mmCIF file of C-alpha atoms in Angstrom:
data_model
loop_
_atom_site.group_PDB
_atom_site.id
_atom_site.type_symbol
_atom_site.label_atom_id
_atom_site.label_comp_id
_atom_site.label_asym_id
_atom_site.label_seq_id
_atom_site.Cartn_x
_atom_site.Cartn_y
_atom_site.Cartn_z
ATOM 1 C CA ASP A 1 120.014 196.772 165.458
ATOM 2 C CA ILE A 2 123.575 196.305 163.242
ATOM 3 C CA HIS A 3 123.552 196.712 159.790
ATOM 4 C CA TRP A 4 126.019 195.626 157.611
ATOM 5 C CA LEU A 5 127.518 197.985 154.312
ATOM 6 C CA LYS A 6 129.173 196.664 151.559
ATOM 7 C CA ASN A 7 130.190 199.590 149.388
ATOM 8 C CA GLY A 8 127.216 201.418 151.183
ATOM 9 C CA LYS A 9 124.683 198.575 150.199
ATOM 10 C CA LYS A 10 123.058 196.684 153.194
ATOM 11 C CA ILE A 11 124.633 193.128 152.605
ATOM 12 C CA THR A 12 121.694 190.433 152.934
ATOM 13 C CA PRO A 13 122.910 187.060 155.130
ATOM 14 C CA ASP A 14 122.545 183.896 152.234
ATOM 15 C CA ILE A 15 124.627 180.885 152.313
ATOM 16 C CA ARG A 16 128.117 183.296 151.796
ATOM 17 C CA TYR A 17 127.477 185.812 153.845
ATOM 18 C CA LYS A 18 126.695 184.804 157.552
ATOM 19 C CA THR A 19 126.269 187.790 160.363
ATOM 20 C CA LEU A 20 126.814 186.459 164.099
ATOM 21 C CA GLU A 21 126.382 187.890 167.185
ATOM 22 C CA GLU A 22 128.255 186.468 170.780
ATOM 23 C CA ASP A 23 128.751 188.387 173.850
ATOM 24 C CA ASN A 24 128.124 192.196 171.846
ATOM 25 C CA THR A 25 130.557 190.889 169.599
ATOM 26 C CA PHE A 26 129.141 191.152 165.830
ATOM 27 C CA THR A 27 131.134 189.195 162.877
ATOM 28 C CA LEU A 28 130.273 189.111 159.498
ATOM 29 C CA LEU A 29 131.967 186.037 157.653
ATOM 30 C CA ILE A 30 132.461 185.500 153.961
ATOM 31 C CA ILE A 31 132.740 182.300 152.881
ATOM 32 C CA GLU A 32 134.448 180.841 150.077
ATOM 33 C CA THR A 33 135.425 184.721 148.724
ATOM 34 C CA VAL A 34 136.195 185.467 145.433
ATOM 35 C CA PRO A 35 137.896 188.583 143.831
ATOM 36 C CA GLU A 36 134.403 190.065 143.665
ATOM 37 C CA ASP A 37 134.046 190.353 147.358
ATOM 38 C CA SER A 38 137.099 192.832 147.295
ATOM 39 C CA ALA A 39 135.031 195.798 148.598
ATOM 40 C CA GLN A 40 134.782 198.643 151.217
ATOM 41 C CA TYR A 41 132.679 196.950 154.163
ATOM 42 C CA GLU A 42 131.353 198.646 157.338
ATOM 43 C CA CYS A 43 129.379 197.971 160.426
ATOM 44 C CA VAL A 44 126.584 200.039 161.205
ATOM 45 C CA ALA A 45 124.987 200.052 164.967
ATOM 46 C CA ILE A 46 121.654 202.229 165.808
ATOM 47 C CA ASN A 47 119.237 202.487 168.647
ATOM 48 C CA SER A 48 117.394 205.038 169.442
ATOM 49 C CA ALA A 49 119.958 207.658 170.780
ATOM 50 C CA GLY A 50 122.258 207.448 167.525
ATOM 51 C CA GLU A 51 123.996 205.505 165.313
ATOM 52 C CA ALA A 52 128.006 204.448 165.367
ATOM 53 C CA ARG A 53 129.976 202.976 162.269
ATOM 54 C CA CYS A 54 133.445 201.152 161.816
ATOM 55 C CA GLU A 55 134.694 199.837 158.152
ATOM 56 C CA ALA A 56 137.501 198.076 156.854
ATOM 57 C CA GLU A 57 138.818 197.526 153.426
ATOM 58 C CA CYS A 58 138.759 194.148 152.290
ATOM 59 C CA LEU A 59 140.816 192.754 149.194
ATOM 60 C CA VAL A 60 140.784 189.417 147.982
ATOM 61 C CA GLN A 61 143.463 187.816 145.262
ATOM 62 C CA ALA A 62 142.724 186.069 142.462
ATOM 63 C CA PRO A 63 144.492 182.643 142.972
ATOM 64 C CA SER A 64 147.571 181.787 140.185
ATOM 65 C CA SER A 65 145.820 179.946 137.150
ATOM 66 C CA ARG A 66 146.780 176.579 136.720
ATOM 67 C CA ALA A 67 145.881 174.186 134.194
ATOM 68 C CA PRO A 68 142.410 172.156 134.251
ATOM 69 C CA ALA A 69 142.790 168.723 136.284
ATOM 70 C CA LYS A 70 142.371 166.120 133.525
ATOM 71 C CA ALA A 71 139.634 162.889 134.788
ATOM 72 C CA PRO A 72 141.738 159.946 135.590
ATOM 73 C CA PRO A 73 141.661 157.176 132.052
ATOM 74 C CA LYS A 74 138.629 154.490 132.786
ATOM 75 C CA SER A 75 140.381 151.093 133.551
ATOM 76 C CA PRO A 76 138.875 147.376 132.765
ATOM 77 C CA GLY A 77 136.897 147.077 135.705
ATOM 78 C CA ASP A 78 136.143 150.310 136.455
ATOM 79 C CA GLN A 79 132.381 150.733 138.019
ATOM 80 C CA ALA A 80 130.410 153.641 137.919
ATOM 81 C CA PRO A 81 129.456 154.977 141.686
ATOM 82 C CA THR A 82 126.625 153.169 142.886
ATOM 83 C CA VAL A 83 123.816 154.367 145.637
ATOM 84 C CA ILE A 84 123.431 152.372 148.418
ATOM 85 C CA GLN A 85 121.460 155.223 150.782
ATOM 86 C CA PRO A 86 120.402 158.249 149.106
ATOM 87 C CA LEU A 87 120.188 161.334 150.583
ATOM 88 C CA SER A 88 116.775 162.259 152.981
ATOM 89 C CA ASP A 89 114.829 165.743 153.208
ATOM 90 C CA GLN A 90 115.777 167.485 156.188
ATOM 91 C CA THR A 91 113.579 170.045 158.304
ATOM 92 C CA MET A 92 115.192 171.522 161.075
ATOM 93 C CA LYS A 93 114.923 174.609 163.667
ATOM 94 C CA GLU A 94 116.794 178.105 162.592
ATOM 95 C CA GLY A 95 119.772 177.692 164.843
ATOM 96 C CA GLN A 96 120.214 174.278 165.220
ATOM 97 C CA PRO A 97 122.051 171.804 163.328
ATOM 98 C CA VAL A 98 121.747 169.105 160.314
ATOM 99 C CA LEU A 99 123.637 166.246 158.830
ATOM 100 C CA PHE A 100 123.179 165.134 155.222
ATOM 101 C CA LYS A 101 123.968 161.388 154.966
ATOM 102 C CA CYS A 102 124.753 159.197 152.408
ATOM 103 C CA LYS A 103 126.505 155.958 150.876
ATOM 104 C CA ILE A 104 127.854 155.639 147.418
ATOM 105 C CA SER A 105 130.320 152.911 146.735
ATOM 106 C CA GLY A 106 132.261 152.472 143.700
ATOM 107 C CA LYS A 107 135.721 151.279 141.913
ATOM 108 C CA PRO A 108 137.678 152.986 142.389
ATOM 109 C CA VAL A 109 136.428 155.026 145.144
ATOM 110 C CA PRO A 110 134.563 157.979 143.584
ATOM 111 C CA GLN A 111 135.280 161.883 143.998
ATOM 112 C CA VAL A 112 132.561 163.383 146.106
ATOM 113 C CA LYS A 113 132.102 167.287 145.862
ATOM 114 C CA TRP A 114 128.679 168.775 147.619
ATOM 115 C CA LEU A 115 126.413 171.739 146.187
ATOM 116 C CA LYS A 116 123.848 174.265 147.596
ATOM 117 C CA GLY A 117 121.571 174.562 144.399
ATOM 118 C CA ASP A 118 125.104 174.571 141.498
ATOM 119 C CA GLN A 119 126.778 176.509 143.577
ATOM 120 C CA PRO A 120 130.088 174.382 145.036
ATOM 121 C CA ILE A 121 130.164 174.240 149.476
ATOM 122 C CA LYS A 122 133.781 174.522 150.418
ATOM 123 C CA PRO A 123 134.836 173.450 153.956
ATOM 124 C CA SER A 124 134.114 175.651 156.536
ATOM 125 C CA LYS A 125 133.432 176.791 160.255
ATOM 126 C CA TYR A 126 130.047 175.853 158.698
ATOM 127 C CA PHE A 127 130.105 173.094 156.512
ATOM 128 C CA GLN A 128 131.546 169.963 157.271
ATOM 129 C CA MET A 129 132.462 167.150 154.466
ATOM 130 C CA GLY A 130 133.400 163.638 156.621
ATOM 131 C CA LYS A 131 133.895 160.427 154.537
ATOM 132 C CA GLU A 132 133.958 156.948 156.305
ATOM 133 C CA GLY A 133 133.952 154.092 154.452
ATOM 134 C CA ASP A 134 131.145 154.710 152.184
ATOM 135 C CA VAL A 135 129.596 156.965 154.196
ATOM 136 C CA TYR A 136 129.287 160.744 152.822
ATOM 137 C CA THR A 137 128.123 163.366 155.365
ATOM 138 C CA LEU A 138 127.721 167.076 155.105
ATOM 139 C CA ARG A 139 127.273 168.788 158.584
ATOM 140 C CA ILE A 140 126.130 172.339 158.374
ATOM 141 C CA SER A 141 127.013 174.086 162.039
ATOM 142 C CA GLU A 142 123.419 175.944 162.326
ATOM 143 C CA VAL A 143 121.176 176.580 160.237
ATOM 144 C CA PHE A 144 119.372 179.726 158.754
ATOM 145 C CA PRO A 145 116.877 180.840 156.728
ATOM 146 C CA GLU A 146 119.274 181.940 154.015
ATOM 147 C CA ASP A 147 120.160 178.134 154.063
ATOM 148 C CA GLU A 148 117.223 176.944 152.516
ATOM 149 C CA GLY A 149 117.286 175.077 149.297
ATOM 150 C CA VAL A 150 118.355 171.737 147.764
ATOM 151 C CA TYR A 151 121.457 170.351 148.422
ATOM 152 C CA LYS A 152 123.366 168.209 146.135
ATOM 153 C CA CYS A 153 126.109 165.035 146.628
ATOM 154 C CA VAL A 154 127.967 164.471 143.275
ATOM 155 C CA ALA A 155 130.320 161.440 142.744
ATOM 156 C CA THR A 156 132.180 161.051 140.151
ATOM 157 C CA SER A 157 134.495 157.969 139.049
ATOM 158 C CA PRO A 158 136.653 156.690 135.840
ATOM 159 C CA GLY A 159 133.100 154.666 135.766
ATOM 160 C CA GLY A 160 130.715 157.518 135.565
ATOM 161 C CA GLN A 161 128.655 159.718 138.176
ATOM 162 C CA VAL A 162 125.871 159.956 140.204
ATOM 163 C CA ILE A 163 124.280 162.980 141.452
ATOM 164 C CA LEU A 164 122.176 162.772 145.123
ATOM 165 C CA SER A 165 119.753 165.490 146.280
ATOM 166 C CA GLY A 166 118.039 166.471 149.901
ATOM 167 C CA ALA A 167 116.222 169.977 150.471
ATOM 168 C CA LEU A 168 116.640 171.380 153.329
ATOM 169 C CA SER A 169 113.774 173.350 155.116
ATOM 170 C CA VAL A 170 114.522 175.823 157.871
ATOM 171 C CA LEU A 171 111.550 176.808 160.375
ATOM 172 C CA ALA A 172 111.461 179.448 162.592
ATOM 173 C CA PRO A 173 112.514 179.267 166.635
ATOM 174 C CA ASP A 174 110.205 179.230 169.260
ATOM 175 C CA SER A 175 109.162 182.328 170.289
ATOM 176 C CA GLN A 176 110.521 183.734 173.655
ATOM 177 C CA GLU A 177 108.527 183.045 176.592
ATOM 178 C CA LEU A 178 106.277 185.973 177.747
ATOM 179 C CA ALA A 179 105.871 186.928 181.394
ATOM 180 C CA PRO A 180 102.278 187.818 182.250
ATOM 181 C CA THR A 181 100.675 191.056 182.266
ATOM 182 C CA LEU A 182 97.362 192.666 183.438
ATOM 183 C CA ALA A 183 95.217 195.272 182.718
ATOM 184 C CA ARG A 184 94.286 197.646 185.417
ATOM 185 C CA MET A 185 91.166 196.381 187.417
ATOM 186 C CA ALA A 186 88.330 198.963 188.165
ATOM 187 C CA ASP A 187 87.138 199.017 192.258
ATOM 188 C CA VAL A 188 83.604 198.099 192.323
ATOM 189 C CA THR A 189 80.729 199.331 194.318
ATOM 190 C CA VAL A 190 77.032 197.745 194.837
ATOM 191 C CA PRO A 191 74.414 197.386 196.878
ATOM 192 C CA GLU A 192 73.469 194.589 199.194
ATOM 193 C CA GLY A 193 72.141 191.437 197.557
ATOM 194 C CA SER A 194 73.847 192.725 193.880
ATOM 195 C CA PRO A 195 75.735 190.468 191.846
ATOM 196 C CA ALA A 196 79.198 192.035 191.290
ATOM 197 C CA GLN A 197 82.143 191.767 188.400
ATOM 198 C CA PHE A 198 85.625 192.338 188.361
ATOM 199 C CA ARG A 199 87.283 192.194 184.740
ATOM 200 C CA THR A 200 90.746 192.648 183.698
ATOM 201 C CA GLN A 201 92.708 191.228 180.356
ATOM 202 C CA ILE A 202 95.609 188.930 180.322
ATOM 203 C CA SER A 203 98.321 187.963 177.978
ATOM 204 C CA GLY A 204 101.551 186.055 178.668
ATOM 205 C CA LYS A 205 103.223 182.706 176.739
ATOM 206 C CA PRO A 206 102.509 179.899 177.642
ATOM 207 C CA THR A 207 99.534 181.006 179.153
ATOM 208 C CA PRO A 208 99.499 181.966 182.281
ATOM 209 C CA ASN A 209 97.492 180.211 185.050
ATOM 210 C CA VAL A 210 94.572 182.262 187.156
ATOM 211 C CA GLN A 211 93.751 182.714 190.434
ATOM 212 C CA TRP A 212 91.494 185.145 192.496
ATOM 213 C CA PHE A 213 92.254 186.120 196.031
ATOM 214 C CA ARG A 214 89.898 188.261 198.935
ATOM 215 C CA GLU A 215 92.184 189.975 201.424
ATOM 216 C CA GLY A 216 95.032 187.540 200.233
ATOM 217 C CA ALA A 217 93.093 183.848 201.201
ATOM 218 C CA LEU A 218 92.277 182.218 197.473
ATOM 219 C CA ILE A 219 88.703 181.842 196.570
ATOM 220 C CA PRO A 220 87.672 179.054 195.503
ATOM 221 C CA GLN A 221 85.440 177.777 192.346
ATOM 222 C CA SER A 222 82.142 178.189 193.590
ATOM 223 C CA PRO A 223 78.121 178.799 192.317
ATOM 224 C CA ASP A 224 78.905 181.753 194.362
ATOM 225 C CA PHE A 225 82.473 182.848 193.438
ATOM 226 C CA GLN A 226 82.667 182.194 189.185
ATOM 227 C CA MET A 227 85.790 182.106 187.551
ATOM 228 C CA ILE A 228 85.609 183.200 183.768
ATOM 229 C CA THR A 229 87.743 183.426 181.121
ATOM 230 C CA GLU A 230 87.052 184.401 177.158
ATOM 231 C CA GLY A 231 89.835 184.534 175.166
ATOM 232 C CA ASN A 232 92.141 187.438 176.974
ATOM 233 C CA ASN A 233 89.784 188.612 179.282
ATOM 234 C CA VAL A 234 89.546 186.945 182.943
ATOM 235 C CA LEU A 235 86.602 187.349 184.887
ATOM 236 C CA LEU A 236 85.153 187.037 188.701
ATOM 237 C CA LEU A 237 82.001 186.858 188.668
ATOM 238 C CA ILE A 238 80.254 187.093 192.583
ATOM 239 C CA ALA A 239 76.359 186.016 191.968
ATOM 240 C CA SER A 240 75.268 187.659 195.480
ATOM 241 C CA THR A 241 77.316 190.274 197.502
ATOM 242 C CA TYR A 242 76.566 191.160 201.310
ATOM 243 C CA GLU A 243 78.662 193.866 203.567
ATOM 244 C CA GLU A 244 80.899 191.074 204.658
ATOM 245 C CA ASP A 245 82.209 191.116 201.102
ATOM 246 C CA SER A 246 83.995 193.798 201.250
ATOM 247 C CA GLY A 247 87.404 194.230 200.715
ATOM 248 C CA THR A 248 90.856 193.748 198.347
ATOM 249 C CA PHE A 249 90.216 191.487 195.438
ATOM 250 C CA THR A 250 93.129 190.440 193.521
ATOM 251 C CA CYS A 251 93.982 188.540 190.462
ATOM 252 C CA LYS A 252 97.346 186.646 189.783
ATOM 253 C CA ALA A 253 98.517 185.473 186.516
ATOM 254 C CA THR A 254 101.138 182.596 186.527
ATOM 255 C CA ASN A 255 103.629 180.831 184.040
ATOM 256 C CA SER A 256 106.873 179.321 183.514
ATOM 257 C CA ALA A 257 108.197 183.668 182.312
ATOM 258 C CA GLY A 258 107.220 185.217 185.669
ATOM 259 C CA GLN A 259 104.143 186.480 187.598
ATOM 260 C CA ALA A 260 101.928 189.103 187.269
ATOM 261 C CA GLN A 261 98.706 190.606 189.814
ATOM 262 C CA VAL A 262 96.420 193.442 189.995
ATOM 263 C CA SER A 263 93.549 194.658 192.889
ATOM 264 C CA ALA A 264 90.921 196.248 192.807
ATOM 265 C CA LYS A 265 88.179 196.959 196.155
ATOM 266 C CA LEU A 266 84.803 196.043 196.622
ATOM 267 C CA ILE A 267 82.332 197.778 198.212
ATOM 268 C CA VAL A 268 78.776 196.549 199.400
ATOM 269 C CA LYS A 269 76.850 199.105 200.347
ATOM 270 C CA SER A 270 74.019 198.149 203.179
ATOM 271 C CA LYS A 271 70.518 199.157 202.287
ATOM 272 C CA ASN A 272 69.612 199.933 205.618
#
């Protein structure tokens, strides 16, 4: 497990702090640094054998003060921004890109900025803003649970201002496929003419396909040999046994992630 610390306190990923892993290289990315981000940062790696740490200092210098920009004076003919296409809510799986898009016209062309909640978003590797004609876009290259929230496009001109909003919901990724597993199966001994039953427990994702074999030969479903699945239990029911049924029975489970098999012996005792 990898943890990142700021002045000894664990960092929780959010819209400004991103943690990345690629080819065993681990990265902490701070988007839009502020002086308060100046601190000692540590990367801590922990496994069953112990832990390792490395650290570095980050120093953020405050920008030189500037006089606030004044809004351009309003001229005759200036029009407030007009919304042609609003933002839409988005639902995306974790790790996938997402695109917010809106269409706004105005005279003069409005100045546009993007926010998450009330926090301005600046261009970065993860947040890319675009403009083509009257169409404005915000692209997030990979979404994570901490990116959930309301995104706003604020368009301002001397004629007025409009604010568009769209919500982002992030879905958990699909669970990984799991190869089948089968529990150990017990040998069975019965007197000739009696029924017999083999039972095992199965797991796997997607749901495995189950087949039964006797001495390597596939057993077809029939009134004499019934294959049953009850939850994670799989059974082979033999209605009536004969000496020639003695042998090794195998349950084989297969799915797209792999296969597993388990075997047990059937011993049929003669009545004589």
